[in-house]
Coordinates of C-alpha atoms in Angstrom, one line a residue:
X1 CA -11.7 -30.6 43.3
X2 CA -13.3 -28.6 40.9
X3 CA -12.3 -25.2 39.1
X4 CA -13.1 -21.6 39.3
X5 CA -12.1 -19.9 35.6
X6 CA -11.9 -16.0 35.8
X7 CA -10.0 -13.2 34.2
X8 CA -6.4 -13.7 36.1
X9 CA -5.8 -9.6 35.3
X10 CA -9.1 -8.3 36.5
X11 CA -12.1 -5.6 35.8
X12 CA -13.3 -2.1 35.3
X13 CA -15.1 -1.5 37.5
X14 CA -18.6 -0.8 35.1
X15 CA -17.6 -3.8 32.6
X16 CA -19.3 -7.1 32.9
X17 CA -17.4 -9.8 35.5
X18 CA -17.9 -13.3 35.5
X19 CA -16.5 -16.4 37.1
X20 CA -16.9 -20.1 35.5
X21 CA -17.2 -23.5 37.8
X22 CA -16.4 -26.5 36.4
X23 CA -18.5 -28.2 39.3
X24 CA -22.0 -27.6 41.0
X25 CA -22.4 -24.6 43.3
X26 CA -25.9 -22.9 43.8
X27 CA -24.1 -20.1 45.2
X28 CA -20.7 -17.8 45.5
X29 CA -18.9 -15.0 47.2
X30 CA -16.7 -12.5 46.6
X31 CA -13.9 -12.3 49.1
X32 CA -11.2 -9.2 49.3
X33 CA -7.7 -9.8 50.6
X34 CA -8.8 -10.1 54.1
X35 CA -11.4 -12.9 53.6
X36 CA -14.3 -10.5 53.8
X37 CA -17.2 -11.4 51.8
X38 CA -18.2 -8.4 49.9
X39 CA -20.9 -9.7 47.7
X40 CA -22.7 -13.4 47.3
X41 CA -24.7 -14.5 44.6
X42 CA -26.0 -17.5 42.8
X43 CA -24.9 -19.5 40.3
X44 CA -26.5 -20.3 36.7
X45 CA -26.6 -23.7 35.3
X46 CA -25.1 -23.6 32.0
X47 CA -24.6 -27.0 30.4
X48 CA -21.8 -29.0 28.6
X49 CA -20.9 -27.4 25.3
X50 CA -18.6 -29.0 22.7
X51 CA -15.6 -26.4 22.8
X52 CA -14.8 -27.2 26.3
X53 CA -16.3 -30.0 27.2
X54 CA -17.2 -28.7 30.7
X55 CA -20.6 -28.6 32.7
X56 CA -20.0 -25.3 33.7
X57 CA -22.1 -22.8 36.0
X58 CA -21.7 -19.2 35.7
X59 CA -21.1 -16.4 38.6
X60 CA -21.7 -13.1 37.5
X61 CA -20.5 -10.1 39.7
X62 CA -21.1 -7.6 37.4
X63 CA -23.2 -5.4 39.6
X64 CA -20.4 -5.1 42.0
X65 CA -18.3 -1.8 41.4
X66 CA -15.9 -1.8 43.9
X67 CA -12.5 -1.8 43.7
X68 CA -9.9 -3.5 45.1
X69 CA -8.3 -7.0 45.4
X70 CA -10.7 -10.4 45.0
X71 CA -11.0 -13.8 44.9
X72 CA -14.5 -15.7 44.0
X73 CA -15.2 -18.6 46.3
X74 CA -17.6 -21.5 45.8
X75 CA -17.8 -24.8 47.8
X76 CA -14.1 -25.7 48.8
X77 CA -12.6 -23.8 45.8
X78 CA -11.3 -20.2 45.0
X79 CA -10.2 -18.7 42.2
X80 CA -6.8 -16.7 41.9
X81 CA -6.8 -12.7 42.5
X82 CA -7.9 -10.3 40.3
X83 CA -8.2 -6.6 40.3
X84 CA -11.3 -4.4 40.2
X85 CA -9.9 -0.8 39.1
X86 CA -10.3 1.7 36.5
X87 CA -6.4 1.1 36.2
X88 CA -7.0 -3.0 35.7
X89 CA -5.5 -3.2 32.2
X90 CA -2.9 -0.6 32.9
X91 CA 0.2 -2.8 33.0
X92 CA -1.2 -5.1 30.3
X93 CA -1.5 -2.8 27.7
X94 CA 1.9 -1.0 29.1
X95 CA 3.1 -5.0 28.2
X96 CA 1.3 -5.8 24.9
X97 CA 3.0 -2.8 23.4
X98 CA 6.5 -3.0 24.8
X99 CA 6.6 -6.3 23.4
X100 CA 7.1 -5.6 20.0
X101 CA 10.5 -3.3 20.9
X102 CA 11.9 -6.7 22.5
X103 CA 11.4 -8.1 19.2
X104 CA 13.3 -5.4 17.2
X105 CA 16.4 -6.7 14.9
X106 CA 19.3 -5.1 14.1
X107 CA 20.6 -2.5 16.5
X108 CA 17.3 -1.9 18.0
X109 CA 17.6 -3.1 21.9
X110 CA 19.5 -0.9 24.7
X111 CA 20.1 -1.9 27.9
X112 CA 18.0 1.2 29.3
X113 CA 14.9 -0.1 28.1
X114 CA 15.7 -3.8 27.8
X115 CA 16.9 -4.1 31.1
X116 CA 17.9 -8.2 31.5
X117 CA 16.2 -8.8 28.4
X118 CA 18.8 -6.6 26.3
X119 CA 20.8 -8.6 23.6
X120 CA 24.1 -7.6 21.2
X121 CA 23.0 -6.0 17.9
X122 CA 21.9 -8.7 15.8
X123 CA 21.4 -9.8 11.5
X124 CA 22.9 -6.7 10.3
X125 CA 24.7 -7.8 7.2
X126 CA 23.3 -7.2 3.4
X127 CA 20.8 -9.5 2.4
X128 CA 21.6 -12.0 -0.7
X129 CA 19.0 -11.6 -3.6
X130 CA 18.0 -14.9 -3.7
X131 CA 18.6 -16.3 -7.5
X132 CA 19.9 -13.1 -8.6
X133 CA 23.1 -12.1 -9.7
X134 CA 23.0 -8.3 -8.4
X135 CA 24.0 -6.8 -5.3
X136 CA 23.5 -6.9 -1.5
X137 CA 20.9 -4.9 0.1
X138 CA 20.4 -3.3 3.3
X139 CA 17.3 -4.7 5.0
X140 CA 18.4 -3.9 8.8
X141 CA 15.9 -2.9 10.9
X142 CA 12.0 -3.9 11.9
X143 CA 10.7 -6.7 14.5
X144 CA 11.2 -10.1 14.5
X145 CA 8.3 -12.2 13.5
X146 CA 7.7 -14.4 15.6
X147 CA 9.4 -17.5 17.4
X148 CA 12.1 -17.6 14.9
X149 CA 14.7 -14.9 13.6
X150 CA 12.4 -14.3 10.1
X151 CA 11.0 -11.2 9.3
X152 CA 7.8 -11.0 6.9
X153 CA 6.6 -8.4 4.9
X154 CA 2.7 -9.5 4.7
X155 CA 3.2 -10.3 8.2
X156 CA 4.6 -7.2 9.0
X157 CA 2.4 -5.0 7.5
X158 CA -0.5 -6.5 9.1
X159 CA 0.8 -6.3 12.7
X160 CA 1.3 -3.0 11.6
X161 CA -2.5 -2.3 10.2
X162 CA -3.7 -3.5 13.6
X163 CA -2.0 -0.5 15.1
X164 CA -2.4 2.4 13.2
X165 CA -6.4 1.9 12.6
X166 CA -6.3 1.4 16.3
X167 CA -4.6 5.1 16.0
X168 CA -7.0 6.1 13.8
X169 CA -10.0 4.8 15.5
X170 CA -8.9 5.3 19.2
X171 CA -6.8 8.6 19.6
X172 CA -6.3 7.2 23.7
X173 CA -3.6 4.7 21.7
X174 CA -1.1 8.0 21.5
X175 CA -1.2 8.6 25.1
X176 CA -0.1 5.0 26.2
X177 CA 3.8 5.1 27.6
X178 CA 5.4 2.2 27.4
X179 CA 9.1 2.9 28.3
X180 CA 10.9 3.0 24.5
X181 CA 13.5 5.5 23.1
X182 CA 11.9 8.8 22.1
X183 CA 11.9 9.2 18.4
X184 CA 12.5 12.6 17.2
X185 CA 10.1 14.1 14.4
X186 CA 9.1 17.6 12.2
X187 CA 6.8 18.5 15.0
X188 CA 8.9 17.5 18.1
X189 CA 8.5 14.2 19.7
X190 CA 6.2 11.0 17.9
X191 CA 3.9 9.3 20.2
X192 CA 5.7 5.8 21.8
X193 CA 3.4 3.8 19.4
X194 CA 4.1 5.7 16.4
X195 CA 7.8 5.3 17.3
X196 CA 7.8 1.9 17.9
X197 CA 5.7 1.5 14.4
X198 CA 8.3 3.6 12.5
X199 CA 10.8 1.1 12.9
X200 CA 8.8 -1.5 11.2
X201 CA 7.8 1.0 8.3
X202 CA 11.4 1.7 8.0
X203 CA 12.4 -1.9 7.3
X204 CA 9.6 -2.4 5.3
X205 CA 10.4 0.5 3.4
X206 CA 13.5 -1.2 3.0
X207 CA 12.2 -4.0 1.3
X208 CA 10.8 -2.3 -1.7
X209 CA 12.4 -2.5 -5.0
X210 CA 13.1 0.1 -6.8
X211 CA 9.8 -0.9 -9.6
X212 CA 8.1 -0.9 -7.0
X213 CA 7.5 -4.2 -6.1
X214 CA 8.2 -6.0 -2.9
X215 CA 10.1 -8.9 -1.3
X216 CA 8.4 -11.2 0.7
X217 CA 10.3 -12.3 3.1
X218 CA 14.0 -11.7 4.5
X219 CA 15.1 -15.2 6.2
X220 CA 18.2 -17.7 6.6
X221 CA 17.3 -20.2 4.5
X222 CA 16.3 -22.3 7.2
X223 CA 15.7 -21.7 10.5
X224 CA 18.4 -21.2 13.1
X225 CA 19.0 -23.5 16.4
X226 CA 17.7 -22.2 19.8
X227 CA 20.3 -19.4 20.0
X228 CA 20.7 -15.4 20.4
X229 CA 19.9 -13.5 18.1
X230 CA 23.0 -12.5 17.7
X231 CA 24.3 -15.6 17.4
X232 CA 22.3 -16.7 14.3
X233 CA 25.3 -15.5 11.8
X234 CA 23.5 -17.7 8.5
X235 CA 23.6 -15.7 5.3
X236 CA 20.6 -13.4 5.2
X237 CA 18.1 -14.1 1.7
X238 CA 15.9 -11.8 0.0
X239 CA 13.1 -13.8 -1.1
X240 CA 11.2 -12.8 -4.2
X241 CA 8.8 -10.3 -5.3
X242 CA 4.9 -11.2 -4.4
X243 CA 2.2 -9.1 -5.6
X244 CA 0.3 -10.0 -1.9
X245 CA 3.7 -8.2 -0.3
X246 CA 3.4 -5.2 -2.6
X247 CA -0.4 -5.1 -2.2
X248 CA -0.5 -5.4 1.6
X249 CA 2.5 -2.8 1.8
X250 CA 0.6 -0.4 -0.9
X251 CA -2.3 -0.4 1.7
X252 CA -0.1 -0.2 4.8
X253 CA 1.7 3.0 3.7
X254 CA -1.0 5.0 2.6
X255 CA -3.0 4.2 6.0
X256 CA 0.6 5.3 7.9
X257 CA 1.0 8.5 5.4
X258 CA -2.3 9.7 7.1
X259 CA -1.5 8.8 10.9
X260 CA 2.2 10.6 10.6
X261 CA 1.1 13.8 8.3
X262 CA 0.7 15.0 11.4
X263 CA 4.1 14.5 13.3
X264 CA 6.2 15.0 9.9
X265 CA 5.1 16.0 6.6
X266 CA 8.1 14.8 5.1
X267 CA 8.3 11.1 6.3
X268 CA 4.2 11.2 5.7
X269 CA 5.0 12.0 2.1
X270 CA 7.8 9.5 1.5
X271 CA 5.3 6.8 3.2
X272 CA 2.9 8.4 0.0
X273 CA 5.5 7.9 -2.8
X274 CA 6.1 4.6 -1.8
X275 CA 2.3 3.4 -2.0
X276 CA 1.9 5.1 -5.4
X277 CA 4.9 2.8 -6.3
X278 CA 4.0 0.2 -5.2
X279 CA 0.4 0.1 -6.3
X280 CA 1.8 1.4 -9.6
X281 CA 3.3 -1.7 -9.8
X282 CA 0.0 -3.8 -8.8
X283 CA -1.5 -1.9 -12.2
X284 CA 1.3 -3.1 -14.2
X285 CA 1.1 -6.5 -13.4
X286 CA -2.8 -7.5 -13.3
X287 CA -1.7 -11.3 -12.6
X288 CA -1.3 -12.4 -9.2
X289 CA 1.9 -13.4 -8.0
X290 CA 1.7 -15.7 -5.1
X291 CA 4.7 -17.1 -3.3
X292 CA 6.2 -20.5 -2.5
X293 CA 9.6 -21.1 -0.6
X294 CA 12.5 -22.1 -2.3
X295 CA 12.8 -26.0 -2.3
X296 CA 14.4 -26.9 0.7
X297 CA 14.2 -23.5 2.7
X298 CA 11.6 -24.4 5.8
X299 CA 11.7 -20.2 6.7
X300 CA 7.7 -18.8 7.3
X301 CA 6.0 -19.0 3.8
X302 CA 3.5 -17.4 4.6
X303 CA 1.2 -18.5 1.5
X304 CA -2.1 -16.9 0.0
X305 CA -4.6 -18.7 -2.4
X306 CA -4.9 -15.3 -3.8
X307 CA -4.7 -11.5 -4.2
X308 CA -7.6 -9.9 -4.3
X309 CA -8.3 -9.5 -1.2
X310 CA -4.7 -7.7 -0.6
X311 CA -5.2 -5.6 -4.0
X312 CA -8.7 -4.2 -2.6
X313 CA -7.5 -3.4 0.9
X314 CA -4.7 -1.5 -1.0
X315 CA -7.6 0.7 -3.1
X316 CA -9.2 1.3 -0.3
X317 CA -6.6 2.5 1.7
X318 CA -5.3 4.6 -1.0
X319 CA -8.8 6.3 -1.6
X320 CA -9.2 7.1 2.2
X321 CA -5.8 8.5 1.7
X322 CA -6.1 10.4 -1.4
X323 CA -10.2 10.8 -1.8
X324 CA -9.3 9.9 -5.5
X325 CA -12.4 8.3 -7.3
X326 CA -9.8 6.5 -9.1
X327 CA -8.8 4.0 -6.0
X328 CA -12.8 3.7 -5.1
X329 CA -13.4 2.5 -9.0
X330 CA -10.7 -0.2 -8.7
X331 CA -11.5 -1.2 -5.1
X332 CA -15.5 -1.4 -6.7
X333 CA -14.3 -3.6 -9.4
X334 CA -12.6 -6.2 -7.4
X335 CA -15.2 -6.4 -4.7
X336 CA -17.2 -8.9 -6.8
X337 CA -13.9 -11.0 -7.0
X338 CA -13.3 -10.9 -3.4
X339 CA -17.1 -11.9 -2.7
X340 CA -16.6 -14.7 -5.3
X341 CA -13.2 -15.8 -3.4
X342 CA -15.1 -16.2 0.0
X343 CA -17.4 -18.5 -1.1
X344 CA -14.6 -20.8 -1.9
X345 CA -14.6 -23.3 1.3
X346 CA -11.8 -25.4 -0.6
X347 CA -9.4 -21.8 -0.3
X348 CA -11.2 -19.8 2.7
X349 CA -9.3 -19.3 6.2
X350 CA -11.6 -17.4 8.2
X351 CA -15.1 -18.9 9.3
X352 CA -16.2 -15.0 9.3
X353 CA -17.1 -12.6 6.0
X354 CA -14.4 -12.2 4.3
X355 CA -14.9 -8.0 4.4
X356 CA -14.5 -8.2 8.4
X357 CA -11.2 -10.6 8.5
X358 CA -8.3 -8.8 9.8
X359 CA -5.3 -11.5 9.5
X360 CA -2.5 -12.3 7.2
X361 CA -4.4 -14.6 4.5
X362 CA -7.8 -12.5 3.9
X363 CA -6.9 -9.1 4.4
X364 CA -10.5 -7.4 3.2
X365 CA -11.5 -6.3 6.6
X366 CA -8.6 -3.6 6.6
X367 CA -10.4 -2.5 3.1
X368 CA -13.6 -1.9 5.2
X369 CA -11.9 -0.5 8.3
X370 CA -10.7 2.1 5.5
X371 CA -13.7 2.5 4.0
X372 CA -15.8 3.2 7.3
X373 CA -12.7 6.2 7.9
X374 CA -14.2 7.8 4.9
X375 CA -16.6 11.1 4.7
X376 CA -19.0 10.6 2.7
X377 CA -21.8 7.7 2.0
X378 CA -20.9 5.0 -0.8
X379 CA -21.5 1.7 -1.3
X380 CA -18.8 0.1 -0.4
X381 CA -19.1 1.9 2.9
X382 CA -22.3 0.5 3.2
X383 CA -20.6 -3.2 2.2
X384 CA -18.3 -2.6 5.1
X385 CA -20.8 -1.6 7.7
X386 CA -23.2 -4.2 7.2
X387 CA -20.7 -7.0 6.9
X388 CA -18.6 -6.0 10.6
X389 CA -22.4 -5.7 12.3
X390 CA -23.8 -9.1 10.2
X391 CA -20.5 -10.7 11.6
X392 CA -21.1 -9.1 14.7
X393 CA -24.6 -10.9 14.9
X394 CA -22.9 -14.0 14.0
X395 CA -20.8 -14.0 16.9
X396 CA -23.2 -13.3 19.1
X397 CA -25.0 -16.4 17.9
X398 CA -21.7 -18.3 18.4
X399 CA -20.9 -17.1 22.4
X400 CA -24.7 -18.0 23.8
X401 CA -23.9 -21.7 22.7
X402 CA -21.2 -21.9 24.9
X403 CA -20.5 -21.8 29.1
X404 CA -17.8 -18.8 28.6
X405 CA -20.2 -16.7 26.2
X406 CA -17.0 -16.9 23.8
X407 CA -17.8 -16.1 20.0
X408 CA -15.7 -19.5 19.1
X409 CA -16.7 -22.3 16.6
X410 CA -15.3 -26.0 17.8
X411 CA -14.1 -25.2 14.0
X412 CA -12.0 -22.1 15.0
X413 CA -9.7 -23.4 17.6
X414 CA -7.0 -23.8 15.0
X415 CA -3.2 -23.3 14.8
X416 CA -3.2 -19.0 16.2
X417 CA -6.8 -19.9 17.5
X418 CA -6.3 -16.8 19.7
X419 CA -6.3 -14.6 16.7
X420 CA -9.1 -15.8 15.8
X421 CA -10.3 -14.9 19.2
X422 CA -8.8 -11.8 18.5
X423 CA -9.9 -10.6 15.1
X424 CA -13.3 -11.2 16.0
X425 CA -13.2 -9.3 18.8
X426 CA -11.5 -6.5 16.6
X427 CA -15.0 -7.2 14.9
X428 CA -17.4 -6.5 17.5
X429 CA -15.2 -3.4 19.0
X430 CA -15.9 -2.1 15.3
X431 CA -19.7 -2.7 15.7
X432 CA -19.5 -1.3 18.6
X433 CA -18.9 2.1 17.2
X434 CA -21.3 1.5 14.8
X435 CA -24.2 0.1 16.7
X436 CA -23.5 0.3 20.6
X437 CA -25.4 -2.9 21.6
X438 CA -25.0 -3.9 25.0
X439 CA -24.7 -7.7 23.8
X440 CA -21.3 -6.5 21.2
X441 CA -19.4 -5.5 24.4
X442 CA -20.5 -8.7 26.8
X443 CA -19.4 -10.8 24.1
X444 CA -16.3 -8.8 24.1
X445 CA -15.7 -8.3 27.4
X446 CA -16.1 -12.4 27.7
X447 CA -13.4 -12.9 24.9
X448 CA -10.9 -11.1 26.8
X449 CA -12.0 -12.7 29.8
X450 CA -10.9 -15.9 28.3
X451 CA -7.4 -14.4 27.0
X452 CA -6.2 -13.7 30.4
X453 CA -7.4 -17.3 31.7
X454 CA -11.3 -17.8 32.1
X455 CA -10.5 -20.5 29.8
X456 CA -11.0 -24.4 31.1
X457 CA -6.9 -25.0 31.0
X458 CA -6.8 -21.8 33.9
X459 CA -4.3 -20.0 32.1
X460 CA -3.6 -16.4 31.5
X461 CA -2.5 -16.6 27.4
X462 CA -0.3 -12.9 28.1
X463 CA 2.9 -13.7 29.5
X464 CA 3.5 -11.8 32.9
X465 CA -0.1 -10.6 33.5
X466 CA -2.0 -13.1 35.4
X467 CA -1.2 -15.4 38.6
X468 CA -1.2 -18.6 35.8
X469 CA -0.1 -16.2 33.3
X470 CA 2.0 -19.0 30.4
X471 CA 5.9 -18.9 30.3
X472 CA 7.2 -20.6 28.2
X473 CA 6.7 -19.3 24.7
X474 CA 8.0 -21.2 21.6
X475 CA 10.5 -18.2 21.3
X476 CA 14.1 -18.7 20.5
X477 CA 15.5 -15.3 22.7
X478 CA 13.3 -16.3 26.0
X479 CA 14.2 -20.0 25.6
X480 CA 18.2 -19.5 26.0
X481 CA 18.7 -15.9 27.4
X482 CA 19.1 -17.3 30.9
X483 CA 16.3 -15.6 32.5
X484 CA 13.2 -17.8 34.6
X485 CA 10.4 -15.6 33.3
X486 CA 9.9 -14.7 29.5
X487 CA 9.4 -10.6 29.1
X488 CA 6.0 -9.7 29.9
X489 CA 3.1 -8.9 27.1
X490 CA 3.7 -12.0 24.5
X491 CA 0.6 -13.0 23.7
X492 CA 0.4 -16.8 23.0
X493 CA -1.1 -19.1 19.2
X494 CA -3.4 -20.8 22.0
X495 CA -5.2 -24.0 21.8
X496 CA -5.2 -25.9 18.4
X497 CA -6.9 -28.9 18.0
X498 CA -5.1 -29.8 14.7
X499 CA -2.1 -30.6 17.4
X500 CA 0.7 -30.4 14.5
X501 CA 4.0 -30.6 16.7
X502 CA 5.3 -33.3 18.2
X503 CA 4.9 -32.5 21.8
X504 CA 1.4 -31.4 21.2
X505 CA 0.8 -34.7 19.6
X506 CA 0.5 -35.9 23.2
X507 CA -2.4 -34.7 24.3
X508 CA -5.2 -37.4 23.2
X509 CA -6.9 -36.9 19.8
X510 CA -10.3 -36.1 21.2
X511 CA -9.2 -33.3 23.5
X512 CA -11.9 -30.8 23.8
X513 CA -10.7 -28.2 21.6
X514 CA -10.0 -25.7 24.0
X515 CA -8.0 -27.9 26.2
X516 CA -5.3 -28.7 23.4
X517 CA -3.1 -26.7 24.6
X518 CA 0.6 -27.3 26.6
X519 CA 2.7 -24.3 28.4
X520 CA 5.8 -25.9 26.5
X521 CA 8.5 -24.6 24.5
X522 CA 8.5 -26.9 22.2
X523 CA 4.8 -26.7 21.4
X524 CA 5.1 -24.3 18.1
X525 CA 1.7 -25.3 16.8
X526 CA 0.4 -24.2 20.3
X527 CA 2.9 -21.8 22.2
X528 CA 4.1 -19.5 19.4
X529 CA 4.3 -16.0 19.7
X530 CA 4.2 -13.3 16.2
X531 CA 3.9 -9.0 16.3
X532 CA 0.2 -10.1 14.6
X533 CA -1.1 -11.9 17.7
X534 CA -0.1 -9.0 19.7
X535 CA -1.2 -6.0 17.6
X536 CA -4.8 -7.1 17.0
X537 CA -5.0 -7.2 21.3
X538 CA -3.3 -3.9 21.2
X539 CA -6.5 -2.5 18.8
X540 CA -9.3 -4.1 21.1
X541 CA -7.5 -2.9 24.4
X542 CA -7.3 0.7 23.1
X543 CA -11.7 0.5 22.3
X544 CA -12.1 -1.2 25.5
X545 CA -10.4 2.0 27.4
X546 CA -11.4 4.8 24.8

């Protein structure tokens, strides 16, 4: 029997609303939870497309508005239940941000807002200087990264970013409640997101040196077994210094120095000294300095080809901060390097512009995101503007040659393929606010659509929201804590035809790329969770409810 693919979570009422057949219908209903049809329609013949490899036929619903419980119904299939409310997305974004406190290290969890997820304080011994014969440090504190026990500076300060421009460009992100431990601050209490955020910026804080400069990465020096946190009792390492670290953390501080002037003057100036530092640092040492793991640690490298990209969001951060011409002259001068850089197809990442990338390896799109925050006119403003709404254009282009109307390349289903999902929907919400074309928010109203499992493997890709929402995340705590369902909010990597793990290597080669993907714990390449998967759905989620 054929399929019916729809968001699992469900609709505002005045968004677009679409089901997907994988089989021939001319028609559909709508059916509430007493069987009663409350609107029919026909179907639209789509095609087979390469990303899914499904003839698929489209039921729109859009122009029904009311709300309540649903099911679509075609032939002798029906979808799962979804919700039409203005409160639809109310628990999910309640879950996308509660996530990241589950994942904070150190003495971060309490059994009052854990609940059954609440673990013993965990990694809070020094850290070893890795190759150097100096002291311990104190590096307690932040989120874990991501399936393992590691914790990432680049990494961090990304997930990070996506939160604090989503502050900055959606003020409705300070009123979300998410059940956390009130943080107290100069003007009272912060707002749960900036509370939750502070305790990364205090780790990363942490991790600065005091010339300024910044460790990459504090790991074991490999990763542990499948056990609690707790239990993972390995020496802690300081990994070296990396000019993309002390770049992205440059950038990140001034950006958060402008969000928590407002709360506390005194933390928003600290934040302030410790970009100056840093980027202080960046102007001493002109050189990149990239990072590689030390030979035989298998810990997250996360490697970059290069640094201008992170030494240019870092100027323009630091001029939106500071409105000193200084930053815009040095951000000027490495736009033509960054420009050069994404022309290289043997180094890029992202299929995109480089200026309108928002993840870990091409970090120029948080440069423009800074640059649109500013006043006044300037050509790089300009740079950044046209880039989101040329990229915008782009995948447009990309989500009409396809049955789902997603804005995915066959080439884009990679290892985190929902990120990519994800930053390019960070890229239309931005052209959005630039240019408010109806066809930006379809496209990005479809893209969540597929997130929460109008996808053809009928899965919900945000743990606990969804009837086929995923559970079993390649996550050490959720694997062995004892408990059937993972804690809600976890955003999963997603399909990946590159297939790099063991178990994923059983799916056939020439699986449609958006059917390589396995619910299983032991699919890393597929079923990984890290903060920066979450935070960039936590930025689109606060411009779809603004």
């Amino acid at each position: 029997m054929g399929k019916i693919f729809t968001n699992q979570v469900g609709f505002l009422p005045n968004c677009d609303k679409k089901a997907v057949l994988n089989f021939e219908s001319p028609d559909f209903k709508l059916v509430d939870e007493n069987q009663k049809i409350v609107f029919e329609g026909k179907t639209s013949h789509f095609g087979t497309d390469e990303i899914s490899g499904e003839d698929t036929y489209i039921a729109d619903f859009s122009s029904f508005t009311g709300q309540g419980k649903y099911k679509v119904v075609a032939g002798d299939a029906e979808s799962v239940s979804f919700d039409i409310s203005e409160k639809s997305y109310d628990k999910l974004m309640h879950d996308i941000c509660k996530c990241f406190y589950y994942l904070r290290c150190g003495h971060g969890l309490s059994k009052e807002f854990a609940g059954e997820y609440y673990h013993e304080p965990c990694h809070l011994t020094k850290a070893t200087v890795y190759g150097e014969d100096t002291d311990p440090v104190d590096v307690c504190g932040g989120w874990h990264d991501a399936g393992d026990y590691g914790r990432y500076s680049t990494a961090g300060a990304v997930a990070v970013a996506h939160l604090l421009y989503g502050v900055r460009f959606f003020n409705n992100l300070l009123d979300v409640k998410f059940d956390i431990p009130s943080e107290k601050c100069e003007k009272g209490e912060l707002p749960d997101i900036l509370a939750e955020v502070k305790v990364e910026l205090d780790f990363l804080m942490k991790m600065q040196r005091e010339n300024g400069s910044v460790w990459h990465k504090v790991t074991t020096f490999n990763h542990a077994d499948f056990i609690m946190p707790e239990e993972d009792k390995a020496e802690l390492f300081l990994f070296s210094v990396s000019s993309l670290a002390t770049a992205d953390i440059a950038a990140v501080f001034a950006l958060a120095s402008v969000v928590y002037k407002d709360y506390d003057s005194k933390y928003a100036d600290l934040l302030m000294e410790k970009s100056l530092k840093a980027y202080e640092w960046l102007q001493s040492n002109p050189e990149p300095l990239l990072f590689k793991n030390a030979e035989g640690s298998n810990t997250g490298e996360y490697p970059e080809p290069e640094d201008f990209s992170n030494r240019y969001w870092a100027a323009c951060s630091l001029y939106e901060a500071t409105g000193d011409k200084k930053y815009y002259d040095d951000a000027l001068a490495l736009r033509d390097k960054v420009a050069a850089y994404d022309k290289e197809d043997s180094f890029k990442f992202y299929q995109g512009n480089i200026f309108t990338c928002f993840g870990w390896t091409d970090v120029a799109g948080f440069g423009s995101l800074s640059m649109l925050l500013t006043g006044e006119d300037s050509e790089l403003k300009e740079l950044s503007k046209n880039s989101i709404l040329e990229e915008a254009e782009r995948l447009c282009k990309n989500a009409s040659e396809n049955g789902f109307n997603l804005c995915m390349l066959k080439s884009d289903f990679i290892w985190g393929s929902n990120m990519e999902v994800l930053k390019y929907m960070m890229v239309l919400t931005v052209a959005g606010l630039l240019d408010p074309k109806d066809e930006y928010k379809k496209v990005l109203t479809s893209g969540l659509d597929y997130l929460l499992g109008c996808n053809s493997m009928d899965v919900s890709y945000v743990t606990g929201n969804g009837e086929k929402a995923y559970r079993n995340p390649h996550l050490r705590p959720t694997a062995v804590d004892g408990i059937d369902e993972p804690w809600p909010g976890l955003v999963s990597g997603g399909p990946n035809s590159g297939l790099q793990d063991e178990k994923a290597q059983t799916l056939p080669k020439d699986t449609a790329p958006m059917k390589c993907y396995l619910d299983d714990v032991g699919c890393y390449s597929l079923n990984e969770i890290t903060i920066y998967w979450n935070s960039p759905l936590v930025f689109v989620m606060a411009g779809l409810l603004k």
